[in-house]
């Protein structure tokens, strides 16, 4: 159950304080020239310590490829890779060995497996998402060949929301600020909001939005594997995610059908829709318009303040974590959202080759 | 790509105006005595024509089992079943043969497959969900043996919302009214809202909420197949669904971590949490609390009023559908949401047998 | 575990004395025009009662399609089908309810599931292979479009063996005699051998050989899903099969490497091999030469003579089956072998679309 | 397509002359204490240079675990591992860059992927089986807890065959000689035969047999995933394998049903069979008797003598390989056969937990 994808499959491994985090990509077509810098660049966008609003923990996060690439090109064989763990302060967690931190996976892992690696969350650590970023960065390069771009951005932090629709912003400006919101004014408020949370030794949640452009009509499967169902599944598998909506989403439930329907029109680019409440997907299949969706992230559970909880013997205990943690996960989640979207889309690109003879 | 589930697998087949809709359930344990009336009862909750606020189309929707059950008990072998199509007015659709109805799957199917069965949506019709209700009704019976109940209900229609938290309502009253909202007062307003939409030849969306009780701690997989990711995937695969959130959901993104965290406490039932913003799932694994989530349904696209669109040759055309259609899909979606939840949960029940020796 | 195939997937259902046998084919490309007569013709080659050397049981074995085909063409949606059971003498088996017939699946099913449908073997009956023949007949039609033919034939019955290599026979003559051996002289001896077994109320085994022609180089997966591993898996899943070998097979183990190696040569058709000990597969991947293999069938276990055995309470009992059974399964196994080969090959045809961009 | 298994899944990676060979085991139950020495011991049985009749190439083949094991116990999370490549003489292969060696995978890989790593066979090298031995050694330890043993041995080399049935030999003596045949006298002849092949710069094939004891009745799936079909699939996926038979195998095809049937008897251990032509499997499901099977290995294709072939441009060339290669792969294949059998059996052990509630 650590494999993602149907054709282009990532199997991920590793614990936050073990030897490293990595994975195997199976099903990657042969003959693709990979730009290693682009992969490393996405890892840098995800890594801790990149700005004043992220954790100050330093991790190099250098990927090392173990197979499947020869003379710079994919071979069609499995691509294995690892990011070695370094600077892991495992001893920071010794006092948490038998304690169940609130809203973490400590208790549930123990119940599931009867055992757990308590060091820094073990397998449940968000550090595991490194593997997804590596695979996603490869998927992005495949999609780029087909003219497809994927851009995620922070659209809300706590109560601070980017009110402007994405169609009226320049998404290429997303990485121009440290919070990764393409609207400069909103970005400034978001940064302020995160700094406030940090000062309070507290955390804050928000939403990441994502837009995929250039996807031709016809990708997606009609029943269970609707394109948005696969995207939602991918997003809900990211640590701290609490919700997913695409196109008009939850707000669209308040519209009447005559307001909501996207009328087909004839255009110079062929058949298009006048509006895009469908978020580029109809009946589970792409219709050629922009695909866009929102992902809800809870405020992360690790607080640098005193909290009540219980230990494995049901004793009440007080914890007061030390260490270096994010007050807000959103800016670092942007490349993760993009990566998971890329994995889903490259899978449906490959599946689309099988629709007809 | 018409199979749902990992261990308990439903493969669905059928078009709305073909011979029938059905499926094969593979991986159902042997020796389970099935109550056929319970299956038929859920089909009745889903079927058209059941009340004044649903379509007046009459469908008997009687399930016929073809294999896998002998002397009333499951055999461990595949359970095949069919619901024969009857009273299908295929000719109603002849004039739509080459037309792409707005916000339907007509255009995208044509783009994907290069061909399509235009009669009543073919495979994209929501009639396909019958197969899921049959499988889900079996899954529910397996879960019931383990003391697990699943109850969905309509929590919002258009702007009419049940404001009371579910914990303060009696969910067993859900089926006491035709809209399936357990709060009688809200239900009355919802019915009014749907009737208004019907009179306008328009449609209205809303949300279905669902609560699963009795699930032990330890179900769910840590990385991609988080319990809520599988639930979200299942819900997003239902026709007309635009979003999914569990626990605190999108609203939770506005809380700070210290407000959001669910503190563990010692209780007579063992370890519990004081609040349940986690929606019964932490790190992707159940923690023994109620699992609850919301599902957003768009207003359905079939309007009994004139609409502009184009045909396959990009000609602009006006359509004016006749026939018998739902002004609001929500009341009939309740058993579908429950069924998909049951399929996910029974799968994780079976998977949980594999965690340890 | 009742699904076969990776892309083109058959899920089979049904018991020999239940309502019927059928299946769902998922993953069949859209737009293929199907010749229903060819499907029915293969069912006729498999059906009982077709000649004096097969069981005299009469089964019509008419396939009824339930979905996925519209106006004679595949739709890309699941193709469901059923062959209704008729003329099933379920009562013939009442006296066997608690008895474990020697070398049947009665005992093992009971041990596995704690329950079983005793009527005619239930799910373990070779009647289940009907579903495979239907799916295989569709797969053959897809392969035929690509110029690929698959021909199986009976190469051995008991000690009677076709000594001539297949390359020196005319495989199109296979169906010219009732035993389905392309060498007329050997066929006559085989028929004699089967009639002898029938007279003795006994049964006889043998081998079916199969040749697939026209497969381009490059099909197959390098490690676990070697083309011959998938073929072997498919064959070993057929009732009564005890062994599989391809190319030089078991005999090849006695050669030295210098005798066994297939030397590459330049020919007008491009690169070819001088000999074909590899059976058209090298490193698990097709090399463009004929693919050929042998399948060992045991003598079937149902004898029309007295046998000792035990019942479920370990009591020793004597059984003396009545009814209509085959003295030799080989002639009827020919279309089953072809069908399973076709399912494997069509899967690898589809997989081969994914090797590169 | 580099994943083996349904519940206990090995995904393998690596090329013979890349960074290393390894894999991820997903689905291993939590809480199993692993004996690392037993894993290393099986690697030593597989490794080159272990005796005078194997290649003199030296490889340390030390496994390094990267995840999933904490304080000596499996965690239920993915177990990743690598065996780093050392002492790889990649330059030995430079002159073979564009040449298609006879009966190797050079040509077919090139046709499949349009590219290949020519160094030492790349992904097609039998060195990849190291990953299977590691995973298999873990599977064996799980099975051992259940009282199950798996013992493979060399039963034939060229025309030298162990005539004694395995039931009359002491299988624990298998590793007492370098050819791994439990019959000392036959072993001596086999060694002689291999030495002869080596002196001739030639190679020789043979068969490995395998016996699994202690498997309870009820493992295996009835239709496609018959226990022997999964075993056959596993064996046919091993490099150089040309055939598989279980129980009476190909020889059994010559028996009549009355000779072949295994009569059930009542014994102090419950229901048993008098004979075991079924090889411990009936209807695809284990019956509690010994499971035994034979695997045919061709003489390996790498000869240390001159051979004719062609290069990628169809030019005829003569190759004359140097280096250190095995004259006979059989003795080193013994742990590989055991490993693959263990992977299949542990999978069916886990699947058997799902048969009933």
PDB file of C-alpha atoms in Angstrom, chain C residues 74-183:
ATOM      1  CA  UNK C  74     -16.681  -2.041 -28.634  1.00  0.00           C
ATOM      2  CA  UNK C  75     -17.222   1.173 -26.683  1.00  0.00           C
ATOM      3  CA  UNK C  76     -14.143   1.128 -24.446  1.00  0.00           C
ATOM      4  CA  UNK C  77     -16.531   0.385 -21.576  1.00  0.00           C
ATOM      5  CA  UNK C  78     -16.760  -2.976 -19.760  1.00  0.00           C
ATOM      6  CA  UNK C  79     -17.992  -5.858 -21.882  1.00  0.00           C
ATOM      7  CA  UNK C  80     -20.128  -8.114 -19.698  1.00  0.00           C
ATOM      8  CA  UNK C  81     -21.460 -11.424 -20.931  1.00  0.00           C
ATOM      9  CA  UNK C  82     -23.121 -14.572 -19.716  1.00  0.00           C
ATOM     10  CA  UNK C  83     -23.661 -18.111 -20.923  1.00  0.00           C
ATOM     11  CA  UNK C  84     -26.754 -19.354 -19.125  1.00  0.00           C
ATOM     12  CA  UNK C  85     -26.577 -22.818 -17.645  1.00  0.00           C
ATOM     13  CA  UNK C  86     -29.095 -25.289 -19.031  1.00  0.00           C
ATOM     14  CA  UNK C  87     -29.507 -29.012 -18.853  1.00  0.00           C
ATOM     15  CA  UNK C  88     -27.604 -29.114 -15.575  1.00  0.00           C
ATOM     16  CA  UNK C  89     -28.343 -32.313 -13.746  1.00  0.00           C
ATOM     17  CA  UNK C  90     -27.719 -30.910 -10.283  1.00  0.00           C
ATOM     18  CA  UNK C  91     -29.345 -33.864  -8.618  1.00  0.00           C
ATOM     19  CA  UNK C  92     -26.680 -36.159 -10.052  1.00  0.00           C
ATOM     20  CA  UNK C  93     -24.440 -34.708  -7.384  1.00  0.00           C
ATOM     21  CA  UNK C  94     -26.626 -35.015  -4.307  1.00  0.00           C
ATOM     22  CA  UNK C  95     -24.980 -38.240  -3.241  1.00  0.00           C
ATOM     23  CA  UNK C  96     -21.582 -36.525  -3.501  1.00  0.00           C
ATOM     24  CA  UNK C  97     -22.545 -33.694  -1.163  1.00  0.00           C
ATOM     25  CA  UNK C  98     -20.271 -34.761   1.654  1.00  0.00           C
ATOM     26  CA  UNK C  99     -17.814 -36.865  -0.300  1.00  0.00           C
ATOM     27  CA  UNK C 100     -14.347 -35.814  -1.383  1.00  0.00           C
ATOM     28  CA  UNK C 101     -13.783 -37.187  -4.887  1.00  0.00           C
ATOM     29  CA  UNK C 102     -10.160 -38.231  -5.515  1.00  0.00           C
ATOM     30  CA  UNK C 103      -8.013 -35.590  -7.244  1.00  0.00           C
ATOM     31  CA  UNK C 104     -10.899 -33.142  -7.428  1.00  0.00           C
ATOM     32  CA  UNK C 105     -11.131 -29.800  -5.631  1.00  0.00           C
ATOM     33  CA  UNK C 106     -13.874 -30.927  -3.215  1.00  0.00           C
ATOM     34  CA  UNK C 107     -11.644 -31.330  -0.205  1.00  0.00           C
ATOM     35  CA  UNK C 108      -9.467 -28.296  -0.813  1.00  0.00           C
ATOM     36  CA  UNK C 109     -12.421 -25.940  -1.387  1.00  0.00           C
ATOM     37  CA  UNK C 110     -13.987 -27.124   1.838  1.00  0.00           C
ATOM     38  CA  UNK C 111     -10.721 -26.487   3.666  1.00  0.00           C
ATOM     39  CA  UNK C 112     -10.275 -23.078   2.129  1.00  0.00           C
ATOM     40  CA  UNK C 113     -13.754 -21.642   2.441  1.00  0.00           C
ATOM     41  CA  UNK C 114     -15.419 -23.761   5.112  1.00  0.00           C
ATOM     42  CA  UNK C 115     -18.280 -24.198   2.666  1.00  0.00           C
ATOM     43  CA  UNK C 116     -18.749 -25.252  -0.956  1.00  0.00           C
ATOM     44  CA  UNK C 117     -21.224 -25.608  -3.751  1.00  0.00           C
ATOM     45  CA  UNK C 118     -21.010 -29.351  -4.367  1.00  0.00           C
ATOM     46  CA  UNK C 119     -23.117 -29.371  -7.518  1.00  0.00           C
ATOM     47  CA  UNK C 120     -20.847 -30.472 -10.321  1.00  0.00           C
ATOM     48  CA  UNK C 121     -17.730 -28.979  -8.863  1.00  0.00           C
ATOM     49  CA  UNK C 122     -19.277 -25.539  -8.478  1.00  0.00           C
ATOM     50  CA  UNK C 123     -16.660 -22.937  -9.197  1.00  0.00           C
ATOM     51  CA  UNK C 124     -13.907 -25.528  -9.723  1.00  0.00           C
ATOM     52  CA  UNK C 125     -15.674 -26.997 -12.723  1.00  0.00           C
ATOM     53  CA  UNK C 126     -13.937 -26.714 -16.081  1.00  0.00           C
ATOM     54  CA  UNK C 127     -17.192 -25.204 -17.305  1.00  0.00           C
ATOM     55  CA  UNK C 128     -15.775 -21.921 -15.977  1.00  0.00           C
ATOM     56  CA  UNK C 129     -13.374 -21.890 -18.939  1.00  0.00           C
ATOM     57  CA  UNK C 130     -16.279 -20.801 -21.165  1.00  0.00           C
ATOM     58  CA  UNK C 131     -15.728 -17.283 -19.905  1.00  0.00           C
ATOM     59  CA  UNK C 132     -12.098 -17.477 -20.984  1.00  0.00           C
ATOM     60  CA  UNK C 133     -13.030 -18.692 -24.450  1.00  0.00           C
ATOM     61  CA  UNK C 134     -15.373 -15.737 -24.973  1.00  0.00           C
ATOM     62  CA  UNK C 135     -12.766 -13.221 -23.837  1.00  0.00           C
ATOM     63  CA  UNK C 136     -10.050 -15.031 -25.770  1.00  0.00           C
ATOM     64  CA  UNK C 137     -12.110 -14.998 -28.950  1.00  0.00           C
ATOM     65  CA  UNK C 138     -12.354 -11.215 -28.656  1.00  0.00           C
ATOM     66  CA  UNK C 139      -8.630 -10.957 -27.959  1.00  0.00           C
ATOM     67  CA  UNK C 140      -7.927 -13.047 -31.053  1.00  0.00           C
ATOM     68  CA  UNK C 141      -9.878 -10.615 -33.189  1.00  0.00           C
ATOM     69  CA  UNK C 142      -7.809  -7.715 -31.890  1.00  0.00           C
ATOM     70  CA  UNK C 143      -4.602  -9.616 -32.584  1.00  0.00           C
ATOM     71  CA  UNK C 144      -5.819 -10.568 -36.053  1.00  0.00           C
ATOM     72  CA  UNK C 145      -5.972  -6.861 -36.929  1.00  0.00           C
ATOM     73  CA  UNK C 146      -2.238  -6.819 -36.165  1.00  0.00           C
ATOM     74  CA  UNK C 147      -1.622  -9.871 -38.353  1.00  0.00           C
ATOM     75  CA  UNK C 148      -1.160 -12.272 -35.464  1.00  0.00           C
ATOM     76  CA  UNK C 149      -2.471 -15.835 -35.496  1.00  0.00           C
ATOM     77  CA  UNK C 150      -2.621 -18.346 -32.681  1.00  0.00           C
ATOM     78  CA  UNK C 151      -3.038 -22.037 -33.372  1.00  0.00           C
ATOM     79  CA  UNK C 152      -3.128 -24.757 -30.738  1.00  0.00           C
ATOM     80  CA  UNK C 153      -3.316 -28.473 -31.425  1.00  0.00           C
ATOM     81  CA  UNK C 154      -3.165 -31.800 -29.631  1.00  0.00           C
ATOM     82  CA  UNK C 155       0.424 -33.047 -29.816  1.00  0.00           C
ATOM     83  CA  UNK C 156       0.201 -36.055 -27.518  1.00  0.00           C
ATOM     84  CA  UNK C 157      -2.465 -38.359 -26.066  1.00  0.00           C
ATOM     85  CA  UNK C 158      -1.187 -40.839 -23.505  1.00  0.00           C
ATOM     86  CA  UNK C 159       1.864 -42.396 -25.102  1.00  0.00           C
ATOM     87  CA  UNK C 160       0.756 -41.428 -28.652  1.00  0.00           C
ATOM     88  CA  UNK C 161       2.839 -38.479 -29.739  1.00  0.00           C
ATOM     89  CA  UNK C 162       3.064 -36.389 -32.882  1.00  0.00           C
ATOM     90  CA  UNK C 163       6.765 -36.863 -33.663  1.00  0.00           C
ATOM     91  CA  UNK C 164       6.913 -34.457 -36.587  1.00  0.00           C
ATOM     92  CA  UNK C 165       7.956 -30.912 -35.616  1.00  0.00           C
ATOM     93  CA  UNK C 166       5.136 -28.392 -35.969  1.00  0.00           C
ATOM     94  CA  UNK C 167       7.103 -26.559 -38.627  1.00  0.00           C
ATOM     95  CA  UNK C 168       6.622 -29.554 -40.911  1.00  0.00           C
ATOM     96  CA  UNK C 169       2.848 -29.786 -40.502  1.00  0.00           C
ATOM     97  CA  UNK C 170       0.027 -27.689 -41.852  1.00  0.00           C
ATOM     98  CA  UNK C 171      -1.508 -26.247 -38.706  1.00  0.00           C
ATOM     99  CA  UNK C 172      -4.583 -25.070 -40.589  1.00  0.00           C
ATOM    100  CA  UNK C 173      -5.600 -28.751 -40.762  1.00  0.00           C
ATOM    101  CA  UNK C 174      -5.924 -28.989 -36.994  1.00  0.00           C
ATOM    102  CA  UNK C 175      -9.696 -28.854 -36.949  1.00  0.00           C
ATOM    103  CA  UNK C 176     -10.058 -31.319 -39.806  1.00  0.00           C
ATOM    104  CA  UNK C 177     -10.284 -34.193 -37.359  1.00  0.00           C
ATOM    105  CA  UNK C 178     -12.108 -34.567 -34.056  1.00  0.00           C
ATOM    106  CA  UNK C 179      -8.991 -34.886 -31.913  1.00  0.00           C
ATOM    107  CA  UNK C 180      -7.477 -31.678 -33.312  1.00  0.00           C
ATOM    108  CA  UNK C 181      -4.057 -32.999 -34.278  1.00  0.00           C
ATOM    109  CA  UNK C 182      -2.773 -31.574 -37.588  1.00  0.00           C
ATOM    110  CA  UNK C 183      -1.000 -34.800 -38.472  1.00  0.00           C
TER     111      UNK C 183
END
